[in-house]
Short mmCIF file of N, CA and C in Angstrom, two decimals:
data_model
loop_
_atom_site.label_atom_id
_atom_site.label_comp_id
_atom_site.label_asym_id
_atom_site.label_seq_id
_atom_site.Cartn_x
_atom_site.Cartn_y
_atom_site.Cartn_z
N MET W 281 1.11 -1.18 0.17
CA MET W 281 0.04 0.13 -0.17
C MET W 281 0.89 1.26 0.06
N VAL W 282 0.58 2.11 -0.42
CA VAL W 282 1.05 3.40 -1.14
C VAL W 282 1.35 4.64 0.63
N SER W 283 1.75 4.59 0.59
CA SER W 283 2.10 5.67 2.36
C SER W 283 1.51 6.90 1.86
N LEU W 284 0.81 7.90 2.55
CA LEU W 284 0.67 9.29 2.17
C LEU W 284 2.00 10.38 1.84
N MET W 285 3.06 9.64 2.37
CA MET W 285 4.46 10.39 2.53
C MET W 285 4.74 10.00 0.11
N ASP W 286 4.27 8.93 0.43
CA ASP W 286 4.80 8.31 -1.32
C ASP W 286 4.09 8.84 -2.25
N ALA W 287 2.35 9.02 -1.76
CA ALA W 287 1.71 9.56 -2.75
C ALA W 287 2.03 11.66 -2.78
N SER W 288 2.84 12.02 -1.67
CA SER W 288 3.01 13.49 -1.74
C SER W 288 4.48 13.15 -3.23
N LEU W 289 5.06 12.52 -3.00
CA LEU W 289 6.01 11.88 -3.60
C LEU W 289 5.54 12.48 -5.20
N TYR W 290 4.58 10.97 -5.19
CA TYR W 290 4.49 11.22 -6.98
C TYR W 290 3.63 12.40 -7.47
N THR W 291 3.04 12.53 -6.38
CA THR W 291 1.68 14.32 -6.76
C THR W 291 3.15 15.17 -7.11
N ALA W 292 4.15 14.47 -6.40
CA ALA W 292 5.04 16.45 -7.01
C ALA W 292 5.53 15.96 -7.82
N ALA W 293 6.02 14.75 -8.02
CA ALA W 293 6.76 14.21 -9.06
C ALA W 293 6.26 14.44 -10.58
N LEU W 294 4.61 14.25 -10.70
CA LEU W 294 3.49 14.58 -12.09
C LEU W 294 3.89 15.75 -11.78
N SER W 295 3.73 16.57 -10.73
CA SER W 295 4.08 18.05 -11.23
C SER W 295 4.52 18.66 -12.26
N ALA W 296 6.00 18.00 -11.41
CA ALA W 296 7.35 18.48 -12.33
C ALA W 296 7.35 18.12 -13.67
N ALA W 297 6.72 16.67 -13.89
CA ALA W 297 6.83 15.97 -15.25
C ALA W 297 5.53 17.06 -16.71
N LEU W 298 5.00 17.57 -15.70
CA LEU W 298 3.97 18.51 -16.43
C LEU W 298 4.34 20.19 -16.40
N LEU W 299 4.96 20.32 -15.58
CA LEU W 299 5.55 21.67 -16.20
C LEU W 299 6.70 21.83 -16.66
N LEU W 300 7.61 20.65 -17.03
CA LEU W 300 8.66 20.82 -17.56
C LEU W 300 7.75 20.63 -19.42
N GLY W 301 6.54 19.85 -19.38
CA GLY W 301 5.54 19.96 -20.45
C GLY W 301 5.34 21.47 -20.78
N LEU W 302 4.80 22.26 -19.98
CA LEU W 302 4.27 23.42 -20.07
C LEU W 302 5.92 24.34 -20.28
N ILE W 303 6.57 24.33 -19.95
CA ILE W 303 8.06 25.00 -20.06
C ILE W 303 8.50 24.96 -21.65
N LEU W 304 8.54 23.17 -21.96
CA LEU W 304 8.80 23.18 -23.42
C LEU W 304 7.80 23.84 -24.38
N THR W 305 6.37 24.05 -23.91
CA THR W 305 5.22 24.48 -24.72
C THR W 305 5.26 25.81 -24.54
N TYR W 306 5.82 26.52 -24.21
CA TYR W 306 5.51 28.02 -23.81
C TYR W 306 7.11 28.71 -24.55
N ALA W 307 8.46 28.01 -24.38
CA ALA W 307 9.50 28.44 -25.05
C ALA W 307 9.71 28.23 -26.57
N LYS W 308 8.51 27.09 -27.13
CA LYS W 308 8.48 26.99 -28.66
C LYS W 308 7.32 28.51 -28.58
N VAL W 309 6.36 28.70 -28.61
CA VAL W 309 5.36 29.84 -28.11
C VAL W 309 6.58 31.12 -28.49
N TYR W 310 7.09 31.27 -27.58
CA TYR W 310 7.58 32.10 -27.32
C TYR W 310 8.97 32.35 -28.54
N ARG W 311 9.85 31.72 -28.86
CA ARG W 311 10.65 31.34 -30.08
C ARG W 311 9.94 31.56 -31.39
N ASP W 312 8.91 31.12 -31.53
CA ASP W 312 8.07 31.66 -33.11
C ASP W 312 7.63 33.08 -32.56
N THR W 313 7.08 33.69 -31.69
CA THR W 313 6.68 34.87 -31.51
C THR W 313 6.89 35.92 -30.74
N ARG W 314 8.08 35.52 -29.81
CA ARG W 314 8.66 36.44 -29.41
C ARG W 314 7.36 37.49 -28.34
N ALA W 315 6.50 37.02 -28.09
CA ALA W 315 5.54 37.63 -27.58
C ALA W 315 5.98 37.34 -25.86
N GLN W 316 6.10 38.73 -24.87
CA GLN W 316 6.26 38.48 -23.94
C GLN W 316 5.61 37.80 -22.18
N PHE W 317 4.34 38.01 -23.14
CA PHE W 317 3.25 36.58 -22.41
C PHE W 317 3.92 35.38 -22.41
N SER W 318 3.94 35.15 -23.06
CA SER W 318 5.14 34.02 -23.22
C SER W 318 6.02 33.06 -22.65
N LEU W 319 7.09 34.55 -22.42
CA LEU W 319 8.04 34.76 -21.80
C LEU W 319 7.79 34.07 -20.51
N GLY W 320 6.88 35.30 -20.11
CA GLY W 320 6.87 35.18 -18.77
C GLY W 320 6.00 34.06 -18.36
N LEU W 321 5.18 33.21 -18.96
CA LEU W 321 4.65 31.67 -18.51
C LEU W 321 5.62 30.90 -18.73
N THR W 322 7.00 31.21 -19.50
CA THR W 322 8.23 29.82 -19.07
C THR W 322 8.25 30.06 -18.11
N ILE W 323 8.78 31.78 -17.38
CA ILE W 323 9.47 31.99 -16.63
C ILE W 323 8.59 31.74 -15.22
N PHE W 324 7.33 31.61 -15.20
CA PHE W 324 6.43 31.04 -13.84
C PHE W 324 6.41 29.76 -13.75
N ALA W 325 6.35 28.85 -14.96
CA ALA W 325 6.17 27.23 -15.06
C ALA W 325 7.27 27.27 -14.31
N ALA W 326 8.91 27.73 -14.67
CA ALA W 326 10.49 27.46 -14.60
C ALA W 326 10.65 27.38 -13.16
N ILE W 327 10.13 28.20 -12.63
CA ILE W 327 10.09 29.05 -11.25
C ILE W 327 9.03 27.58 -10.55
N LEU W 328 7.58 27.16 -10.55
CA LEU W 328 6.96 26.39 -9.82
C LEU W 328 7.83 24.74 -10.34
N PHE W 329 8.53 24.60 -11.35
CA PHE W 329 9.14 23.70 -11.55
C PHE W 329 10.25 23.49 -10.84
N ALA W 330 11.24 24.23 -10.43
CA ALA W 330 12.34 24.36 -9.88
C ALA W 330 11.95 23.66 -8.06
N GLN W 331 10.57 24.65 -7.65
CA GLN W 331 9.86 24.19 -6.19
C GLN W 331 9.64 22.81 -6.72
N ASN W 332 9.17 22.12 -7.33
CA ASN W 332 8.38 20.77 -7.44
C ASN W 332 9.79 19.64 -7.34
N ILE W 333 11.07 20.48 -8.12
CA ILE W 333 11.93 19.55 -8.07
C ILE W 333 12.57 19.36 -5.92
N LEU W 334 12.44 20.49 -5.69
CA LEU W 334 12.98 20.89 -4.54
C LEU W 334 11.46 19.87 -3.31
N ALA W 335 10.93 19.98 -3.91
CA ALA W 335 9.47 19.14 -2.75
C ALA W 335 10.12 17.48 -2.87
N VAL W 336 10.40 17.19 -4.10
CA VAL W 336 10.70 15.58 -4.27
C VAL W 336 12.06 15.54 -3.79
N TYR W 337 13.09 16.35 -3.80
CA TYR W 337 14.28 15.86 -2.76
C TYR W 337 13.74 15.91 -1.51
N SER W 338 13.08 16.93 -0.74
CA SER W 338 12.63 17.26 0.67
C SER W 338 12.11 15.72 0.92
N PHE W 339 11.00 15.49 0.15
CA PHE W 339 10.22 14.03 0.71
C PHE W 339 10.92 12.88 0.43
N VAL W 340 12.35 12.70 -0.19
CA VAL W 340 13.20 11.85 -0.30
C VAL W 340 13.77 11.51 0.90
N THR W 341 14.77 12.73 1.21
CA THR W 341 15.95 13.34 1.80
C THR W 341 15.35 13.56 3.64
N MET W 342 14.23 14.36 3.68
CA MET W 342 13.57 14.32 5.07
C MET W 342 11.77 13.25 5.64
N SER W 343 11.75 12.63 4.53
CA SER W 343 10.75 11.83 5.16
C SER W 343 10.38 11.41 6.64
N PRO W 344 11.69 10.93 6.98
CA PRO W 344 11.53 10.70 8.36
C PRO W 344 11.49 11.07 9.36
N PHE W 345 11.49 12.86 8.91
CA PHE W 345 11.57 14.21 10.34
C PHE W 345 10.13 14.89 9.93
N ILE W 346 9.38 14.15 8.73
CA ILE W 346 7.51 15.05 8.60
C ILE W 346 6.92 13.90 9.18
N GLY W 347 6.03 14.36 10.63
CA GLY W 347 5.73 14.17 11.57
C GLY W 347 3.94 13.75 10.31
N ASP W 348 3.50 12.67 10.95
CA ASP W 348 2.25 12.33 10.63
C ASP W 348 1.14 12.81 10.01
N PRO W 349 1.06 13.69 11.23
CA PRO W 349 -0.23 14.94 11.22
C PRO W 349 -0.13 15.66 10.34
N PHE W 350 1.09 15.91 8.99
CA PHE W 350 1.09 17.11 8.33
C PHE W 350 1.00 16.54 7.10
N LEU W 351 1.22 14.62 7.26
CA LEU W 351 0.96 14.26 5.68
C LEU W 351 -0.24 14.49 4.85
N PRO W 352 -1.59 14.36 5.28
CA PRO W 352 -2.56 14.79 4.79
C PRO W 352 -2.56 16.15 4.23
N TYR W 353 -2.34 17.02 4.57
CA TYR W 353 -2.15 18.33 4.33
C TYR W 353 -1.40 18.44 3.24
N LEU W 354 0.31 17.86 3.14
CA LEU W 354 0.80 17.48 2.20
C LEU W 354 0.28 17.21 0.83
N LEU W 355 -0.29 16.25 1.09
CA LEU W 355 -1.32 15.29 0.08
C LEU W 355 -2.04 16.42 -0.54
N GLY W 356 -2.78 16.99 0.19
CA GLY W 356 -3.98 17.64 -0.27
C GLY W 356 -3.51 18.90 -1.38
N ILE W 357 -2.44 19.43 -0.59
CA ILE W 357 -1.84 20.78 -1.81
C ILE W 357 -0.81 20.45 -2.97
N ASN W 358 -0.71 19.26 -2.56
CA ASN W 358 -0.27 18.55 -3.90
C ASN W 358 -1.06 18.14 -5.05
N ILE W 359 -1.97 17.91 -4.57
CA ILE W 359 -3.48 17.29 -5.74
C ILE W 359 -4.08 18.43 -5.90
N ALA W 360 -3.83 19.40 -4.93
CA ALA W 360 -4.39 20.90 -5.43
C ALA W 360 -3.75 21.09 -6.68
N GLN W 361 -2.68 21.16 -6.65
CA GLN W 361 -1.73 21.60 -7.51
C GLN W 361 -1.18 21.08 -8.94
N VAL W 362 -1.46 19.51 -8.97
CA VAL W 362 -1.73 18.96 -10.03
C VAL W 362 -2.88 19.36 -11.25
N LEU W 363 -3.48 19.28 -9.45
CA LEU W 363 -5.52 19.56 -10.82
C LEU W 363 -4.97 21.13 -11.56
N GLY W 364 -4.81 22.05 -10.63
CA GLY W 364 -4.51 23.43 -11.25
C GLY W 364 -3.33 23.18 -12.62
N ILE W 365 -2.66 22.43 -12.46
CA ILE W 365 -1.51 22.61 -13.49
C ILE W 365 -2.06 21.72 -15.01
N LEU W 366 -2.81 20.93 -14.40
CA LEU W 366 -3.83 19.96 -15.58
C LEU W 366 -4.52 20.69 -16.56
N VAL W 367 -5.20 21.67 -15.64
CA VAL W 367 -6.60 22.94 -15.96
C VAL W 367 -5.26 23.83 -17.50
N LEU W 368 -3.96 23.78 -16.55
CA LEU W 368 -3.49 25.43 -17.08
C LEU W 368 -2.58 23.95 -18.59
N PHE W 369 -2.62 22.96 -18.44
CA PHE W 369 -1.72 22.33 -19.52
C PHE W 369 -3.10 21.82 -20.60
N ARG W 370 -4.06 21.47 -19.85
CA ARG W 370 -5.06 21.68 -21.05
C ARG W 370 -5.57 22.98 -21.87
N THR W 371 -5.40 23.56 -21.04
CA THR W 371 -5.70 25.06 -21.89
C THR W 371 -5.04 25.54 -22.45
N THR W 372 -3.52 25.45 -22.17
CA THR W 372 -2.57 25.79 -22.89
C THR W 372 -2.37 24.81 -24.15
N LEU W 373 -2.64 23.66 -24.18
CA LEU W 373 -2.57 23.01 -25.45
C LEU W 373 -4.17 23.43 -26.76
N ARG W 374 -5.16 23.43 -25.93
CA ARG W 374 -6.20 23.78 -26.76
C ARG W 374 -5.74 25.31 -28.11
#
């Protein structure tokens, strides 16, 4: 059975993968159009990507130090982030 910590790790990794897709998409649009909005979206996605990579690293290295009462909240935050990124990803690809 997957623990809440593992689920948080997987959702953070999924967020990072989705954000990498957004970064590549926005960078291509910026390269083709030189639109400042696309540049801003690329930077925004890159910052969120870095945050998610740091979260994955933190979950792997510091999981013994995170108390069990916090785990449902961490998972909830990560699930909300994945859902938000999925909406952004779907909107971007339309």
